[in-house]
Every structure is written in structure tokens, then in C-alpha cells.
PDB file of C-alpha atoms in Angstrom:
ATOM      1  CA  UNK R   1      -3.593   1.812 -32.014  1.00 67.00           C
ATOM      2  CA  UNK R   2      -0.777   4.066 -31.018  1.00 89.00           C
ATOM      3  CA  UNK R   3       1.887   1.103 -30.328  1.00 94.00           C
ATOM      4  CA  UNK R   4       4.902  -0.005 -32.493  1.00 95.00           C
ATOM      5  CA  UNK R   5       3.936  -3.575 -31.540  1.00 94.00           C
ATOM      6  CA  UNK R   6       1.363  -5.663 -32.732  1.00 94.00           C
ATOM      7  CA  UNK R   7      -1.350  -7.074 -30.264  1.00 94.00           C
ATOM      8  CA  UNK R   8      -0.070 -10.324 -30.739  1.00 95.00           C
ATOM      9  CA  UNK R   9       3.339  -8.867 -29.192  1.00 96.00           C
ATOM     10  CA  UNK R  10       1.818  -7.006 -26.611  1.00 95.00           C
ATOM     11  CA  UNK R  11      -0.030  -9.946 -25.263  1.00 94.00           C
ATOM     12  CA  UNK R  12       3.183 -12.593 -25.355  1.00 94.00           C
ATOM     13  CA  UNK R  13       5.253 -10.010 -23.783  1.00 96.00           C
ATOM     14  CA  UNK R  14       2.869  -8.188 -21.174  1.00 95.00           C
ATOM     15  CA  UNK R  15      -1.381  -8.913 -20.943  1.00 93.00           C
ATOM     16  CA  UNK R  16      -1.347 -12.314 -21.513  1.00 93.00           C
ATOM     17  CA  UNK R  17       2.253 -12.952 -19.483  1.00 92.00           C
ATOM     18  CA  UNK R  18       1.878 -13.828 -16.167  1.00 91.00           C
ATOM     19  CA  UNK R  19       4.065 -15.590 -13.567  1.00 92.00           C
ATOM     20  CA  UNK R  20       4.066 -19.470 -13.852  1.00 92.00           C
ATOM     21  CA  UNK R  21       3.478 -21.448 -11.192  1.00 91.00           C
ATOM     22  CA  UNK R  22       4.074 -24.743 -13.128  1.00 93.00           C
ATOM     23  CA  UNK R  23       6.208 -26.228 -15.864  1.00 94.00           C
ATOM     24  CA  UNK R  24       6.758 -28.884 -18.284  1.00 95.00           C
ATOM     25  CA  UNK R  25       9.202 -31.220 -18.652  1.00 94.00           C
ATOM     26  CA  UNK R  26      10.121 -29.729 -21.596  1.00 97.00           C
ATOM     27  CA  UNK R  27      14.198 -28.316 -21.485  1.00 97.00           C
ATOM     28  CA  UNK R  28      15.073 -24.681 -22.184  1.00 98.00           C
ATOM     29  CA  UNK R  29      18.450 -24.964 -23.943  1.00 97.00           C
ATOM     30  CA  UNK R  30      21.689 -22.658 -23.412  1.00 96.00           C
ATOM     31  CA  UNK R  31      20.967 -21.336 -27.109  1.00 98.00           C
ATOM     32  CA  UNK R  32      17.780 -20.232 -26.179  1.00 98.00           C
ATOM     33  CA  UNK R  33      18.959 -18.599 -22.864  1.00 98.00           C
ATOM     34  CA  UNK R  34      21.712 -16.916 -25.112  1.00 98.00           C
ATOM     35  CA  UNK R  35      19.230 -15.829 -27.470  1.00 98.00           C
ATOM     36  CA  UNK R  36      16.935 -14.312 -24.680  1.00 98.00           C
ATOM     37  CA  UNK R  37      20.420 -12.257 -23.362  1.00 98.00           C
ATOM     38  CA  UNK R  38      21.761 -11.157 -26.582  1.00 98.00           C
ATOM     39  CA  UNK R  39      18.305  -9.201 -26.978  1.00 98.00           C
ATOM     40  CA  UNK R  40      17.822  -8.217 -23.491  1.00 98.00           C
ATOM     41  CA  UNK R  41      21.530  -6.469 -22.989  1.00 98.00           C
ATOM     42  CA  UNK R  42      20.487  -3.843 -25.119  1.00 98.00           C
ATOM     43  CA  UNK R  43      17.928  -2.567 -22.615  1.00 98.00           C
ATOM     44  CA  UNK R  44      19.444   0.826 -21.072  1.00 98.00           C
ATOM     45  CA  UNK R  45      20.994   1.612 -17.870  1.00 98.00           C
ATOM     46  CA  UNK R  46      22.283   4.350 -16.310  1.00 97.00           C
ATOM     47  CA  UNK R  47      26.215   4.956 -17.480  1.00 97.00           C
ATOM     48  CA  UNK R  48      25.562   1.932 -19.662  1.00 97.00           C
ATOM     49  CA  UNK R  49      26.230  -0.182 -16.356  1.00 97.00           C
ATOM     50  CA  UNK R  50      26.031  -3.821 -16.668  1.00 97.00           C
ATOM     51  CA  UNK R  51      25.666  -5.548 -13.134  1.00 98.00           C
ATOM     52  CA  UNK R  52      23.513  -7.887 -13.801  1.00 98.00           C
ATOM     53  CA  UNK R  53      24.774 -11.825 -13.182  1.00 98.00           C
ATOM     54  CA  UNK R  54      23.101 -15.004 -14.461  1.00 98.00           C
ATOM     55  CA  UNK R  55      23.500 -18.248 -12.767  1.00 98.00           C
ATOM     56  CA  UNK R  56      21.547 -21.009 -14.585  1.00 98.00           C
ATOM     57  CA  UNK R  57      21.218 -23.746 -12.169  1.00 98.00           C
ATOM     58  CA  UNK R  58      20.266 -27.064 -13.991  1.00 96.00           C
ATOM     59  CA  UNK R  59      22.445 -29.789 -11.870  1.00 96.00           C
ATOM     60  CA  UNK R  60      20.483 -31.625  -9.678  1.00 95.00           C
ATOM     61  CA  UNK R  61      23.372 -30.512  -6.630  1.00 97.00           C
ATOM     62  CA  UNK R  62      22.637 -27.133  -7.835  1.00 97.00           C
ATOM     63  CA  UNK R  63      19.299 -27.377  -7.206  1.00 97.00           C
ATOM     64  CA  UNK R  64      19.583 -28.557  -4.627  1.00 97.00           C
ATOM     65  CA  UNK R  65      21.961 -25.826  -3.248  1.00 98.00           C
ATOM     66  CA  UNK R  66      19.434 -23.295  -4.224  1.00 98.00           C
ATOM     67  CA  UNK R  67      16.259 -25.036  -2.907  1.00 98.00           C
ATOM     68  CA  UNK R  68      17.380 -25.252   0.508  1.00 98.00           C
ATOM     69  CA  UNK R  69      17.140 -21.309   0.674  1.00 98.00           C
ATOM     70  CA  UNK R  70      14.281 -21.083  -1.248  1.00 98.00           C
ATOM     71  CA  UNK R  71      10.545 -20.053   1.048  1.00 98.00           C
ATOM     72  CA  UNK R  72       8.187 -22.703   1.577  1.00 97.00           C
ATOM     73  CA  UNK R  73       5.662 -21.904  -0.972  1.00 95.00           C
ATOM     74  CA  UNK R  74       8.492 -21.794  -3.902  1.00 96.00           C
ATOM     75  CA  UNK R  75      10.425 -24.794  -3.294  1.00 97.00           C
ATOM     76  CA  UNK R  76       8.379 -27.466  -4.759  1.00 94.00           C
ATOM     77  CA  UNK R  77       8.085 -25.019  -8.466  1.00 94.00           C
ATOM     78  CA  UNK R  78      11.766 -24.488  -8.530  1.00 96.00           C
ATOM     79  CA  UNK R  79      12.345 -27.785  -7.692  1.00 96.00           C
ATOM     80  CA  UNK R  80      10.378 -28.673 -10.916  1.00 94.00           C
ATOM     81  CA  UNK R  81      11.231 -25.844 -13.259  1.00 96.00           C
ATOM     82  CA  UNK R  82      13.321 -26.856 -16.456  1.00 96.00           C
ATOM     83  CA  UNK R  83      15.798 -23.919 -15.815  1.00 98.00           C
ATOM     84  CA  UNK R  84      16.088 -21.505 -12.785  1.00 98.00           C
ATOM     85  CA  UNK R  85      18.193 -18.624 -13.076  1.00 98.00           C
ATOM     86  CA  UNK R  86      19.983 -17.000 -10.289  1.00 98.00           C
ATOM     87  CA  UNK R  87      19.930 -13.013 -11.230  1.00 98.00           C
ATOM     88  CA  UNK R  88      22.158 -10.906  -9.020  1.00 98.00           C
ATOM     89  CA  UNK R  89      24.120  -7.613  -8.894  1.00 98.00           C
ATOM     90  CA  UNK R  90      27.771  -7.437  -9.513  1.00 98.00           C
ATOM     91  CA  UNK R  91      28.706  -4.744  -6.619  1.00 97.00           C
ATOM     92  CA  UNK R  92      31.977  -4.164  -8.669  1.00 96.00           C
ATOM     93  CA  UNK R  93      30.165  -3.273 -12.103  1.00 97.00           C
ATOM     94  CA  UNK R  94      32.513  -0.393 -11.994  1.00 96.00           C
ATOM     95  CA  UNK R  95      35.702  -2.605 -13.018  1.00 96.00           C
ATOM     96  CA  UNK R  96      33.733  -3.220 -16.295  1.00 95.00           C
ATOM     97  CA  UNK R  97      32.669   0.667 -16.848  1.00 95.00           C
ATOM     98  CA  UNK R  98      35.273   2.160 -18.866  1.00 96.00           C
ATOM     99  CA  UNK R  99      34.972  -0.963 -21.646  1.00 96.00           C
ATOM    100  CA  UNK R 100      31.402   0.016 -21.503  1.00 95.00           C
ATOM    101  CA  UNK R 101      31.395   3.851 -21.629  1.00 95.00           C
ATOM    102  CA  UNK R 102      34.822   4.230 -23.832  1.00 96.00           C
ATOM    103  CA  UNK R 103      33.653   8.131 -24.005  1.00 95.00           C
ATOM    104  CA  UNK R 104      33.641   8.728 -20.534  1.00 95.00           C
ATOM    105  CA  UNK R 105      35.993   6.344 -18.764  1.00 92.00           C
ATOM    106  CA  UNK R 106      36.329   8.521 -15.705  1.00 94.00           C
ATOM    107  CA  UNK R 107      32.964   7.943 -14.790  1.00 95.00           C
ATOM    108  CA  UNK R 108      33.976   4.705 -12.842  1.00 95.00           C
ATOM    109  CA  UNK R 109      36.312   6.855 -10.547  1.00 95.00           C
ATOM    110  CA  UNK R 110      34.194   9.881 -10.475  1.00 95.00           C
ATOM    111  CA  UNK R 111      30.913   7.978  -9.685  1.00 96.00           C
ATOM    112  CA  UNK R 112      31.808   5.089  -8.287  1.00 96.00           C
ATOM    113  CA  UNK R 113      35.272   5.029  -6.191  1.00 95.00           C
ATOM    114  CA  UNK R 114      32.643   4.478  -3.300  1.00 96.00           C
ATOM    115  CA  UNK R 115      30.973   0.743  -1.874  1.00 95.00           C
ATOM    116  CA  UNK R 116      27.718   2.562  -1.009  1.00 96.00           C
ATOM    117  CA  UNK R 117      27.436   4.580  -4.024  1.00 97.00           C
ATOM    118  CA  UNK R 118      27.972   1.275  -6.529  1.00 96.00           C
ATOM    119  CA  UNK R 119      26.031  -0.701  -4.342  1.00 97.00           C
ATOM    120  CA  UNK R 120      22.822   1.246  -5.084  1.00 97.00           C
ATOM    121  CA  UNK R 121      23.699   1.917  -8.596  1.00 98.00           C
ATOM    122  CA  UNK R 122      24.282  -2.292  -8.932  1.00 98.00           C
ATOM    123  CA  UNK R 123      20.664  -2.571  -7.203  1.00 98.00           C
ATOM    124  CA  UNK R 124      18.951  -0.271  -9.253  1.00 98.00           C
ATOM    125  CA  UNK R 125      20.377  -0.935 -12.539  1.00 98.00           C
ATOM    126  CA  UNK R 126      20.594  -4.662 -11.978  1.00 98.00           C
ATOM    127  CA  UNK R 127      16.513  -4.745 -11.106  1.00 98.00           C
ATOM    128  CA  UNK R 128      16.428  -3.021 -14.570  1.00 98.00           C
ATOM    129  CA  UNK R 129      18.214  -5.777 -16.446  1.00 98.00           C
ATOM    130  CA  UNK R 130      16.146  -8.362 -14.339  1.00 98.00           C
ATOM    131  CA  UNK R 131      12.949  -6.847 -15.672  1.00 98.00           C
ATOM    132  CA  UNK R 132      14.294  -6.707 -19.406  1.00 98.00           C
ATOM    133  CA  UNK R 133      15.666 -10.884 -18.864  1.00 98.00           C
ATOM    134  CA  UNK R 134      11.992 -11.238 -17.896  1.00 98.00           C
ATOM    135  CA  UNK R 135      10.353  -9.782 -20.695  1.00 98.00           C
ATOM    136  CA  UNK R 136      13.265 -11.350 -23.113  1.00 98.00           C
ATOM    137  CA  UNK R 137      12.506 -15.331 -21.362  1.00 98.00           C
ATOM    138  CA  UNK R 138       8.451 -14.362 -22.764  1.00 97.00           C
ATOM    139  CA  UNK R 139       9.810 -13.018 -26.462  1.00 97.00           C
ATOM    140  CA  UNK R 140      11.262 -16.722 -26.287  1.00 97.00           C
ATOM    141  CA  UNK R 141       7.850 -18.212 -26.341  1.00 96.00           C
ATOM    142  CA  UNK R 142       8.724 -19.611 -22.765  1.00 97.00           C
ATOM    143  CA  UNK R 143       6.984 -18.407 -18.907  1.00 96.00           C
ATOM    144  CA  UNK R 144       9.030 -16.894 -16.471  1.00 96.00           C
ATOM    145  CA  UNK R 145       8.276 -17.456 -12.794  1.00 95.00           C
ATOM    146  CA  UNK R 146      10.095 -14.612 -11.044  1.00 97.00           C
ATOM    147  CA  UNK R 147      10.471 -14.738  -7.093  1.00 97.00           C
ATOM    148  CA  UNK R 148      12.451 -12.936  -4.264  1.00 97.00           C
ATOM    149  CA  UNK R 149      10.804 -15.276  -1.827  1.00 97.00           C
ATOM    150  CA  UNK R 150      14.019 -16.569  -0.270  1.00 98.00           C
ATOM    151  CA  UNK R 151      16.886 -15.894   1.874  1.00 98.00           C
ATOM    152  CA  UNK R 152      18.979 -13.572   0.284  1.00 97.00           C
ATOM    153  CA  UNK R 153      21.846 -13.891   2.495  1.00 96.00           C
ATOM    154  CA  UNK R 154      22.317 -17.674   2.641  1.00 97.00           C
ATOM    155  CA  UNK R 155      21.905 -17.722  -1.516  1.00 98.00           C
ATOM    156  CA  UNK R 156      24.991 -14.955  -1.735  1.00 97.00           C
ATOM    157  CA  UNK R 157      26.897 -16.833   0.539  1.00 96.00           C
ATOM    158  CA  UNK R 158      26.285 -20.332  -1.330  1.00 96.00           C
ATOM    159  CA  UNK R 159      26.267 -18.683  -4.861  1.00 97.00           C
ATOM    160  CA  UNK R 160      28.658 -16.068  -4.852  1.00 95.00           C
ATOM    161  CA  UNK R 161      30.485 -16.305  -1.594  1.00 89.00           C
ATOM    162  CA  UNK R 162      32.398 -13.013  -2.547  1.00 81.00           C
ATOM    163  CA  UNK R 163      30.969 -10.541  -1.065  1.00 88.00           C
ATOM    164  CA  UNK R 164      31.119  -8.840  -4.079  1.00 95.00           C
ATOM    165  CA  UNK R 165      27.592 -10.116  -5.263  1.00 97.00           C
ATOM    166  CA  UNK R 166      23.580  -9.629  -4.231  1.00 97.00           C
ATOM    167  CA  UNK R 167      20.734 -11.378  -5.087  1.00 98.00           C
ATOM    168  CA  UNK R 168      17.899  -9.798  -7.024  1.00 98.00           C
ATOM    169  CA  UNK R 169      15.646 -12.780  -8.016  1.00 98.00           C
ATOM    170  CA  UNK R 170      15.323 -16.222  -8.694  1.00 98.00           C
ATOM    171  CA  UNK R 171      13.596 -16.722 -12.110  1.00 98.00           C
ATOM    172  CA  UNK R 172      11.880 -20.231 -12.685  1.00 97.00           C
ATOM    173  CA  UNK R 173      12.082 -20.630 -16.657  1.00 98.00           C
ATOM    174  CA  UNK R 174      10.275 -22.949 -18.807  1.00 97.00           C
ATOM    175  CA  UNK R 175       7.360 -24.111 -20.990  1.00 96.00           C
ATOM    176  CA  UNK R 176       4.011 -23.544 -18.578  1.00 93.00           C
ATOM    177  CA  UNK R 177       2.339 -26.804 -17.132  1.00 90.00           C
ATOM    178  CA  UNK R 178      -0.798 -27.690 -16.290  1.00 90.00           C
ATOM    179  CA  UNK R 179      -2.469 -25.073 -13.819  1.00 90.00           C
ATOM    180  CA  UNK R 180       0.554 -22.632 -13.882  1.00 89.00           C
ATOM    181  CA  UNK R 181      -1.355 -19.143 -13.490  1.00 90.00           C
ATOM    182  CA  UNK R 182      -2.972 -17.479 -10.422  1.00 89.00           C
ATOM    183  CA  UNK R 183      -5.935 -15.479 -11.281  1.00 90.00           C
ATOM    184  CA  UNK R 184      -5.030 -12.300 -12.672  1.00 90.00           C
ATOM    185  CA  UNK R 185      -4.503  -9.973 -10.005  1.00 92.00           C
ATOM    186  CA  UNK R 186      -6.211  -6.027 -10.595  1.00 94.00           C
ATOM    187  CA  UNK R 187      -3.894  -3.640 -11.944  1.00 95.00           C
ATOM    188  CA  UNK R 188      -4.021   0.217 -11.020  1.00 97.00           C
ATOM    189  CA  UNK R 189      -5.687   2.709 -13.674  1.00 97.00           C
ATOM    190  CA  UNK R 190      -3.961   4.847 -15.899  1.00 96.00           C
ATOM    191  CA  UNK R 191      -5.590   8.003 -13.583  1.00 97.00           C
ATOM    192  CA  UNK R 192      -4.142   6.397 -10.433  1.00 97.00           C
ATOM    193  CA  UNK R 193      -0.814   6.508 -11.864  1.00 98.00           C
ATOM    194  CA  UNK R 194      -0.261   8.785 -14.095  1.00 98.00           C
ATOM    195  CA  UNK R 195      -0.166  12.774 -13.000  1.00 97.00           C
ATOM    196  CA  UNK R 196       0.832  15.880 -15.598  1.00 97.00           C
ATOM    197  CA  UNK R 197       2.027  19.315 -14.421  1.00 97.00           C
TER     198      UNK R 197
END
């Protein structure tokens, strides 16, 4: 075995994970979501960025909120998940940047004095912390249900309302219930991926 990771690690954090469909009633507590984001904030962006926001909706009028943008076929699971977390871009990262790059604090005005430019740094680096939140909710022991089935622009004006702020995903979080996985769906081959030159 070539991996750092046991199998047992490899299968709670990729081949065994899979998105849930259904939870228990069993809660997922702030220390546990804190625990999940004080691992997963290490993963690495570009220019150490950090746009990533977390809202954890657990009010029922939050719910609520959220549900009524949510598609069809995810209402009823959010609707039931212990914890759903709103993950979106902060489109003004760059206000944060020199705190987080103390060695090259220029690099907010020299990268990023543009909307356009931050916007698709925010996207792409935010979809990176999304993945590692992902990964971090299964090192909890607990399923993630990830979806962008939902309309984005009626959840940034309801959530966010700024203008400053884009959805990424809605992540249903909890302990799986009964019948929570789809069928594992084929995966491509190494071959099919993978090219050298």
C-alpha cells in the first residue's frame, strides 16, 4: 500500500462515503461542526484565500427560508436533515487577505482590486474549501449530503442579501437513516484520467 492512511481512513473519508439521502434524528452539535472546521481550514488555497462562508441553518424559520428555494427532489431530505449548512463564497475575501498572507500583503491590491477577478478566485477557491468541509463532516463519523439543486439566486438574496455573497452548496449533515445511499454510481479509470508527457 503506497498511502499514508490506513484503509479504514480511506474508506470513512472516500470508498465507503457517499451522499446521504436520509438521516437520523440524531443532532450534530456546534462542537462537532467546529471540530470538522478547525481541521478543514488548513486545506490550501490559492494566496491562502479564505472565502468560504458557513451558514448552519437549524431553526425551524430557517428551514424553512431555505426549503422554499430548495428543487423538488431535495426538499423533503433537507427538510429532515439534523443540520444543513449553507456554503457560499465571500466575493470580498480580499478584505481578509493581508491578515492571511502577512508576507505578501499587496497581493489583495495587485490581484484583486477587480469584481471579476475576485469573483472567480472566491468561486474557485471557495469550491475547494467546500470539498475539504465535505471530507472534514465524514472524518466526524457523520454523512454529508451535498447539493446545488436549488435556486441560487433566491438563496443569496434570502441568505446573504449583500451582494457581496454566492452560493456554492447546500450540505445536508447528519447521522445516515434508513435507506440513505443511491447505488454506487461507476467511477472513471485511472487510464481515462490520468495522461503523462
Amino acid at each position: 500500500m503506497t498511502l499514508a492512511l490506513d484503509a479504514a481512513a480511506q474508506d470513512l473519508l472516500f470508498r465507503e462515503a457517499r451522499t446521504a439521502n436520509t438521516f437520523s434524528d440524531e443532532p450534530v452539535s456546534d462542537e462537532q461542526v467546529q471540530a470538522i472546521y478547525d481541521l478543514v481550514k488548513f486545506g490550501p488555497t490559492a494566496f491562502n484565500q479564505q472565502p468560504l462562508r458557513i451558514v448552519l441553518v437549524r431553526s425551524e424559520e430557517g428551514r424553512a427560508r431555505l426549503v422554499q428555494h430548495m428543487a423538488d427532489g431535495n426538499k423533503a431530505k433537507t427538510s429532515g436533515a439534523p443540520l444543513v449548512a449553507i456554503l457560499a463564497a465571500d466575493n470580498e475575501f480580499h478584505e481578509e487577505l493581508p491578515s492571511q498572507l502577512p508576507h505578501f500583503p499587496q497581493a489583495k491590491d495587485m490581484f484583486f482590486s477587480e469584481r471579476p477577478v475576485r469573483e472567480a478566485s472566491a468561486t474557485l477557491n471557495g469550491a475547494l474549501q467546500a470539498a475539504y468541509f465535505i471530507i472534514g463532516v465524514r472524518a466526524a463519523g457523520l454523512a454529508a449530503g451535498p447539493m446545488t439543486g436549488y435556486d441560487a439566486a433566491g438563496i443569496n438574496k434570502e441568505f446573504f442579501g449583500d451582494g457581496e455573497h454566492s452560493v456554492l452548496a447546500v450540505v445536508n449533515i447528519g447521522k445516515p437513516g434508513e435507506d440513505a445511499w443511491f447505488p454506487r454510481s461507476p467511477r472513471l479509470a485511472y487510464d481515462q484520467v490520468v495522461t503523462t508527457v
